[in-house]
């Protein structure tokens, strides 16, 4: 199949979160399965190696009558054999950051990504790539399915193309004032309730859910949660209306980058049959975090500092947990108020808690390798990547049983034979504290059993080739739609 993969960030070129990991790994896996895949993304200032990009041509995007058209350039780079088309319009994309500065979203994000959606389709046509499947990801690209059904409805070039939308994070929906979207008359004039938020606003994600031929979430549990009032981020009704076309496909884990037997970013490699190196990693992590190099269990956490990641469950009970002989190492950037609270706790418990306010991939690898447990008490988690890395590194995940976490981590007390970690259900700080204590007790009372579960965790595999089989089925189903 010919697949156009549209994403706002792609690891290796530019990354702010888990979306970028998938936007790299999935196209590469599709290519390995023999598909002709092209990625298209904005030509941000921070695109790595942007000086090597090859210029493909200049095009002009027509806008609403009375407004000036938008001239832009298209470039091409290579991602391990997958061509990446880059949409270049400096006014929108040559900025210090992708979406926000100092935690404040750019005010013209709606305008920027509306342009990106429209230009992506236009550039693809101009470049002569005629896709069977147009694969959109999250709100930034979610206007594309609507444009296919409106602007391009009678264009023979895209007549056989079908769209799919992957929801990586339904909490981000892209809600913007209609008036801001002057480049897209299809939106400014469209009062359809199914794509609106109140009267004056358009919801990009709703637009994708309304018009995409098929929709998937990045885990089966999250796909189900999206249709519920509790887990649907206010969009349950929209997802319910498309429930026949909605599925869940768990992300794969990139074991090429995340493999303790060969990881070049950790001091000593180790495997299920020889765990000695894991201890050396723990000592290196304790040293890096400025904590004592002792044999206390280390609980690691690496995440964006947002409410999603469950920090408001952890913060109220952290002092209590730190009464025990444990070390907690948290690496993350994001919400300044959460960072402030973590710094205050660190000042109080400096011998047991280290907070590293940084985005550092090598350190993330060291935390995975050097910790005994990994914390993900997420409020919601569409798929989650770190728990998969943790499993591979024999670092038992302690997770809230939601979304992809529920689908990938088996709780020790619920099912000892299959156990790979610890789960709790209620979004409640005390439920988390109980689970942390459960894990601690387990670790202290039976090292042999701990190693057994650790080895079971290391044997789990979430392969991209399995996910790709499911994406292929979804693409086939999309192509059958009228
Ligand atoms: N301070 C830091 N230093 C180094 N690395 C850091 C870091 N903070 C985060 N990371 C890295 O960024 C990635 C985060 O991925 P996640 O899937 O956990 O979350 P995210 O919420 O961004 O993704 C969304 O999209 C993905 C992809 O579909 C879903 O899995 C997920 O549930 C959804 O919320 C991981 O590779 C992690 O190691």
XYZ file of C-alpha atoms and ligand atoms in Angstrom:
520
model
C 0.000 0.000 0.000
C 0.989 3.610 -0.443
C 0.711 5.300 2.918
C 0.989 8.984 3.725
C 1.757 9.327 7.424
C 0.995 12.828 8.744
C 2.341 13.815 12.145
C 3.392 16.952 13.955
C 6.569 15.391 15.383
C 8.807 12.469 14.490
C 11.550 11.115 16.726
C 14.978 11.504 15.156
C 13.927 14.846 13.647
C 12.024 16.526 16.473
C 10.350 15.170 19.603
C 8.394 16.463 22.574
C 6.591 13.275 23.633
C 5.447 9.745 22.940
C 3.691 10.721 19.695
C 7.121 11.258 18.120
C 8.271 7.770 19.136
C 5.320 6.204 17.344
C 5.560 8.536 14.341
C 9.032 7.156 13.766
C 8.636 3.504 14.720
C 5.322 2.807 12.975
C 6.306 4.138 9.504
C 9.611 2.236 9.730
C 7.754 -0.954 10.679
C 5.257 -0.430 7.830
C 8.171 -0.057 5.437
C 9.666 -3.324 6.705
C 6.322 -4.945 5.822
C 6.803 -3.800 2.236
C 4.630 -0.677 2.129
C 5.576 2.555 0.386
C 5.409 5.034 3.268
C 6.040 8.782 3.224
C 5.917 10.966 6.304
C 4.864 14.605 6.179
C 5.509 17.090 9.000
C 6.239 20.802 9.587
C 9.732 22.132 8.902
C 10.364 23.429 12.428
C 13.447 25.411 13.310
C 14.483 22.564 15.611
C 14.351 19.789 12.978
C 17.628 17.923 13.412
C 19.826 18.146 10.303
C 17.503 20.640 8.638
C 20.439 22.092 6.700
C 20.675 18.782 4.794
C 17.030 18.942 3.618
C 16.559 18.789 -0.147
C 14.323 21.487 -1.651
C 11.443 19.968 -3.646
C 9.468 22.987 -4.751
C 7.410 26.025 -3.836
C 3.596 26.023 -3.768
C 0.812 28.421 -2.860
C -2.143 27.522 -0.686
C -5.306 29.366 -1.706
C -7.307 30.700 1.238
C -10.632 32.389 1.738
C -11.596 35.097 -0.698
C -10.331 38.459 0.420
C -7.362 36.936 2.285
C -3.865 36.540 0.912
C -2.816 33.104 -0.270
C 0.008 31.398 1.594
C 3.217 30.651 -0.296
C 5.314 27.834 1.194
C 8.160 25.480 0.347
C 8.419 21.696 0.536
C 11.636 19.886 1.399
C 12.626 16.280 1.783
C 14.768 14.409 4.288
C 15.383 10.744 4.848
C 14.478 8.703 7.898
C 16.182 5.332 7.503
C 14.877 4.941 3.969
C 11.456 6.543 4.587
C 11.113 9.875 2.742
C 10.009 12.716 5.018
C 8.322 15.700 3.378
C 8.630 18.931 5.332
C 6.232 21.853 5.006
C 8.163 25.089 5.272
C 6.408 28.329 6.186
C 8.737 30.320 8.470
C 5.973 32.518 9.964
C 4.432 29.443 11.525
C 7.258 27.016 12.097
C 10.492 28.929 12.628
C 9.978 29.402 16.358
C 11.951 28.383 19.420
C 9.460 25.651 20.226
C 6.800 23.419 18.622
C 3.567 24.305 20.380
C 4.258 26.491 23.407
C 6.771 28.672 25.174
C 7.037 28.889 28.973
C 4.080 26.519 29.181
C 1.909 28.964 27.176
C 0.506 27.607 23.915
C 1.104 29.777 20.847
C -2.058 31.801 20.291
C -2.163 30.974 16.589
C -1.838 27.180 16.939
C -5.196 26.712 15.231
C -4.090 28.765 12.264
C -0.712 26.997 12.138
C -2.064 23.469 12.084
C -5.054 24.265 9.864
C -2.483 25.483 7.355
C -0.354 22.381 7.910
C -3.322 20.052 7.250
C -4.318 21.812 4.037
C -0.734 22.196 2.799
C 0.029 18.524 3.501
C -2.640 17.368 1.078
C -1.800 19.993 -1.506
C 1.941 19.279 -1.393
C 1.361 15.526 -1.603
C -0.673 16.043 -4.743
C 1.875 18.431 -6.245
C 4.664 15.949 -5.504
C 2.690 13.235 -7.259
C 2.425 10.793 -4.354
C -1.023 9.226 -4.576
C -1.699 7.484 -1.259
C -4.108 4.628 -0.620
C -4.116 5.486 3.059
C -3.697 8.862 4.689
C -2.799 8.171 8.284
C -3.420 11.143 10.603
C -2.231 11.415 14.190
C -3.847 13.462 16.968
C -5.521 16.868 16.669
C -2.726 18.599 14.743
C -3.574 16.555 11.666
C -7.251 15.855 12.306
C -8.630 18.315 9.731
C -7.219 16.215 6.909
C -10.095 13.655 6.825
C -12.574 16.535 6.583
C -10.632 18.191 3.739
C -10.632 14.901 1.831
C -14.423 14.772 2.093
C -14.924 18.446 1.207
C -12.149 20.245 -0.700
C -10.994 17.084 -2.453
C -14.344 15.256 -2.638
C -14.433 15.488 -6.418
C -10.725 15.430 -7.114
C -9.792 12.234 -8.957
C -6.300 12.341 -7.445
C -7.556 11.418 -3.966
C -10.701 9.571 -5.111
C -9.410 6.182 -3.925
C -7.609 7.492 -0.809
C -9.062 6.688 2.616
C -8.154 8.286 5.913
C -7.452 6.848 9.337
C -6.962 8.773 12.547
C -4.887 7.507 15.460
C -5.681 9.013 18.856
C -2.482 9.130 20.919
C -3.849 11.542 23.453
C -7.516 12.541 23.456
C -7.027 15.149 26.161
C -5.481 17.442 23.572
C -8.209 18.304 21.087
C -7.210 21.532 19.408
C -10.120 23.853 20.180
C -9.936 27.185 18.342
C -12.107 30.109 17.473
C -13.690 29.678 14.053
C -12.632 33.171 13.059
C -8.977 32.226 13.528
C -9.217 29.602 10.799
C -9.545 32.025 7.905
C -7.352 29.873 5.676
C -10.006 27.140 5.622
C -13.435 28.280 4.410
C -14.557 24.639 4.874
C -14.320 25.276 8.599
C -15.284 28.893 8.987
C -18.542 28.177 7.181
C -19.232 24.790 8.773
C -21.575 25.016 11.781
C -21.921 21.224 12.129
C -22.360 20.502 15.827
C -20.307 17.324 15.518
C -17.129 19.353 14.978
C -17.935 22.322 17.191
C -17.332 23.285 20.752
C -20.050 25.727 21.634
C -20.993 28.137 18.888
C -17.788 29.981 18.166
C -15.221 27.204 18.402
C -14.071 24.316 16.246
C -12.683 21.151 17.815
C -10.024 19.651 15.505
C -10.104 16.195 17.080
C -13.885 16.027 16.812
C -13.478 16.905 13.171
C -11.140 13.932 12.692
C -13.455 11.591 14.580
C -16.410 12.774 12.506
C -14.757 12.360 9.084
C -11.982 9.714 9.284
C -12.824 6.401 7.642
C -11.385 4.470 10.566
C -10.237 5.567 13.992
C -7.996 3.837 16.463
C -6.705 4.523 19.921
C -3.266 3.294 20.933
C -4.580 0.506 23.183
C -7.799 -1.523 23.368
C -8.623 -0.301 26.875
C -8.167 3.342 25.897
C -10.400 2.827 22.834
C -13.100 1.632 25.197
C -12.477 4.399 27.748
C -12.878 7.054 25.030
C -16.511 6.009 24.616
C -17.239 6.508 28.330
C -18.126 9.752 30.074
C -15.347 9.185 32.592
C -12.601 8.503 30.071
C -13.761 10.294 26.928
C -12.238 13.716 27.711
C -15.650 15.284 27.079
C -15.866 13.614 23.657
C -17.559 10.340 24.646
C -20.554 11.063 22.443
C -18.379 11.687 19.383
C -16.545 8.400 19.929
C -19.777 6.524 20.630
C -21.183 7.711 17.330
C -18.205 6.151 15.543
C -17.910 3.075 17.744
C -18.274 0.712 14.775
C -15.195 2.238 13.193
C -13.191 2.603 16.399
C -10.605 0.067 17.520
C -7.603 -0.158 19.806
C -4.123 -1.137 18.645
C -1.395 -1.285 21.238
C 1.863 0.450 20.297
C 4.942 -1.623 19.819
C 8.076 -1.053 21.820
C 11.252 -0.149 19.998
C 13.524 -2.916 21.279
C 16.262 -1.696 18.949
C 16.677 1.362 21.193
C 15.449 -0.178 24.432
C 17.322 -3.426 25.033
C 19.403 -3.877 28.183
C 21.614 -6.453 26.466
C 22.928 -3.912 23.963
C 21.912 -0.420 25.190
C 24.956 1.833 24.690
C 23.507 4.470 27.043
C 23.824 2.363 30.209
C 27.128 1.634 31.952
C 26.858 -2.180 31.963
C 24.615 -4.351 29.802
C 22.640 -7.208 31.305
C 20.110 -9.885 30.394
C 17.496 -12.190 31.925
C 20.155 -14.846 32.407
C 22.758 -12.503 33.835
C 21.329 -9.694 35.918
C 24.645 -8.675 37.514
C 24.961 -5.598 35.286
C 21.661 -4.249 36.598
C 23.267 -3.667 39.988
C 26.077 -1.679 38.373
C 23.414 0.423 36.628
C 21.684 1.015 39.964
C 24.914 2.250 41.548
C 25.547 4.534 38.565
C 22.001 5.905 38.786
C 22.285 6.549 42.527
C 25.533 8.400 41.916
C 24.071 10.420 39.040
C 21.090 11.350 41.233
C 23.338 12.320 44.135
C 21.915 9.637 46.439
C 23.766 7.157 48.644
C 24.936 4.035 46.818
C 23.150 1.564 49.075
C 20.913 -1.465 48.542
C 17.599 0.272 49.210
C 15.042 -0.257 46.456
C 15.002 2.526 43.894
C 11.667 3.739 42.481
C 12.204 5.619 39.206
C 9.899 7.851 37.211
C 10.452 9.660 33.893
C 7.661 11.746 32.462
C 6.271 15.024 31.313
C 5.195 16.902 34.441
C 1.460 17.061 33.795
C -1.667 16.062 35.591
C -2.032 13.114 33.175
C 0.976 11.380 34.674
C -0.601 11.218 38.133
C 1.785 13.513 40.002
C -1.122 14.874 42.017
C -1.605 11.323 43.359
C 2.067 10.917 44.168
C 2.871 14.308 45.687
C 0.501 14.090 48.686
C 1.863 10.698 49.790
C 5.516 11.012 48.825
C 6.662 12.166 52.284
C 4.862 9.242 53.884
C 6.411 6.771 51.484
C 9.834 8.255 52.140
C 9.595 7.193 55.819
C 10.683 3.816 54.485
C 14.196 2.877 53.440
C 13.638 3.670 49.779
C 14.968 6.027 47.149
C 12.762 7.823 44.643
C 14.239 9.369 41.488
C 12.011 11.543 39.327
C 13.121 12.963 35.979
C 10.802 15.308 34.145
C 9.994 18.700 32.707
C 6.727 20.537 32.261
C 4.313 22.303 34.583
C 6.397 24.764 36.666
C 4.112 24.447 39.710
C 4.597 20.673 39.829
C 8.352 21.171 39.444
C 8.246 23.629 42.328
C 6.460 21.168 44.613
C 8.926 18.424 43.718
C 11.843 20.738 44.460
C 10.342 21.559 47.870
C 9.951 17.861 48.693
C 13.491 17.211 47.542
C 14.762 19.939 49.875
C 13.020 18.165 52.738
C 14.022 14.584 51.833
C 17.303 15.141 49.976
C 18.738 11.838 51.247
C 15.957 9.784 49.665
C 14.404 11.817 46.881
C 16.109 13.171 43.780
C 14.231 15.368 41.343
C 16.020 16.062 38.073
C 14.209 18.789 36.169
C 15.577 17.890 32.766
C 14.690 16.198 29.501
C 17.543 13.774 28.993
C 17.222 10.611 26.941
C 20.438 9.016 28.238
C 19.253 9.598 31.797
C 15.866 8.051 30.939
C 17.732 4.906 29.867
C 19.749 4.912 33.095
C 16.584 5.293 35.203
C 14.996 2.335 33.387
C 18.091 0.208 33.890
C 19.063 1.289 37.393
C 15.677 1.348 39.161
C 14.027 -1.627 40.846
C 10.520 -0.275 40.236
C 9.114 2.259 37.775
C 6.217 4.560 38.660
C 3.332 5.397 36.319
C 0.305 6.322 38.448
C -1.334 7.986 35.428
C -4.782 9.492 35.572
C -5.218 8.254 32.017
C -2.689 6.640 29.705
C -3.551 6.004 26.055
C -0.746 3.468 25.701
C 2.354 4.467 27.598
C 5.837 3.571 26.468
C 7.831 3.712 29.661
C 6.093 0.727 31.248
C 7.110 -1.337 28.200
C 10.700 -0.128 28.531
C 10.527 -0.956 32.246
C 9.327 -4.485 31.549
C 12.176 -5.006 29.071
C 14.698 -3.737 31.643
C 13.369 -5.920 34.467
C 12.229 -2.839 36.375
C 8.796 -3.725 37.705
C 6.185 -1.140 36.726
C 3.786 0.196 39.352
C 0.874 1.540 37.342
C -2.672 2.704 37.586
C -4.824 0.176 35.713
C -6.001 2.462 32.905
C -5.603 2.481 29.132
C -2.473 0.842 27.821
C -1.091 0.361 31.330
C -3.965 -1.964 32.112
C -3.339 -3.848 28.872
C 0.382 -4.389 29.448
C 1.076 -4.836 33.182
C -0.233 -7.822 35.167
C -0.600 -7.213 38.896
C 1.268 -9.535 41.252
C -1.538 -10.048 43.729
C -4.198 -10.451 41.056
C -2.321 -13.106 39.103
C 0.969 -14.391 40.517
C 1.677 -16.826 37.688
C 1.509 -14.130 35.001
C 2.605 -11.177 37.117
C 4.902 -8.505 35.696
C 4.280 -5.593 38.085
C 1.768 -3.879 40.344
C -1.551 -2.209 39.495
C -4.039 -0.092 41.378
C -7.437 1.059 40.221
C -8.831 4.066 42.076
C -7.391 7.480 41.133
C -6.628 7.988 44.775
C -3.388 8.874 46.574
C -3.904 6.294 49.323
C -4.491 3.553 46.766
C -1.112 4.488 45.286
C 0.568 4.511 48.706
C -0.831 1.048 49.478
C 0.479 -0.250 46.180
C 3.913 1.244 46.717
C 4.021 -0.482 50.102
C 2.816 -3.727 48.556
C 5.686 -3.553 46.079
C 8.191 -2.646 48.781
C 7.152 -5.537 50.998
C 7.308 -7.912 48.055
C 10.827 -6.745 47.261
C 12.047 -7.060 50.827
C 10.547 -10.377 51.747
C 11.502 -12.664 48.884
C 14.350 -11.736 46.554
C 14.075 -15.006 44.636
C 10.436 -14.359 43.854
C 11.281 -10.775 42.879
C 13.835 -12.092 40.371
C 11.298 -14.593 39.002
C 8.816 -11.801 38.266
C 11.620 -9.615 36.932
C 12.578 -12.312 34.424
C 8.920 -12.783 33.426
C 8.700 -9.028 32.805
C 11.842 -9.110 30.661
C 10.291 -11.838 28.521
C 7.221 -9.801 27.551
C 7.309 -8.518 24.002
C 5.211 -5.811 22.358
C 6.434 -6.043 18.803
C 5.761 -3.442 16.145
C 5.304 -6.253 13.625
C 2.229 -7.418 15.609
C 0.830 -3.880 15.721
C 1.499 -3.441 11.999
C -0.590 -6.556 11.244
C -3.492 -4.873 13.003
C -2.891 -1.534 11.250
C -2.917 -3.382 7.930
C -6.331 -4.876 8.767
C -7.625 -1.437 9.691
C -6.272 0.039 6.433
C -7.970 -2.767 4.456
C -11.241 -2.048 6.228
C -10.863 1.700 5.517
C -10.304 1.013 1.823
C -13.599 -0.870 1.682
C -15.524 2.179 2.816
C -17.433 4.099 0.132
N 12.257 14.208 31.089
C 12.402 13.281 30.156
N 13.627 12.887 29.786
C 13.777 11.945 28.835
N 12.784 11.337 28.201
C 11.537 11.684 28.535
C 11.276 12.661 29.518
N 9.949 12.807 29.633
C 9.405 11.948 28.761
N 10.353 11.267 28.108
C 10.199 10.254 27.070
O 9.098 10.616 26.247
C 8.331 9.483 25.972
C 7.003 9.592 26.681
O 6.172 8.684 26.147
P 4.802 8.269 26.791
O 4.153 7.331 25.860
O 5.041 7.751 28.138
O 4.005 9.599 26.977
P 3.267 10.758 26.172
O 2.262 11.131 27.154
O 4.226 11.790 25.764
O 2.609 10.141 24.855
C 1.292 10.013 24.348
O 1.414 9.264 23.130
C 2.019 7.993 23.313
C 2.218 7.388 21.940
O 1.072 6.844 21.378
C 1.194 7.133 24.232
O 1.927 5.953 24.502
C 0.948 7.862 25.549
O 0.103 7.103 26.383
C 0.361 9.230 25.257
O 0.094 9.941 26.459
C 9.114 8.296 26.444
O 9.964 7.865 25.429
C 9.901 8.903 27.614
O 11.048 8.208 27.965
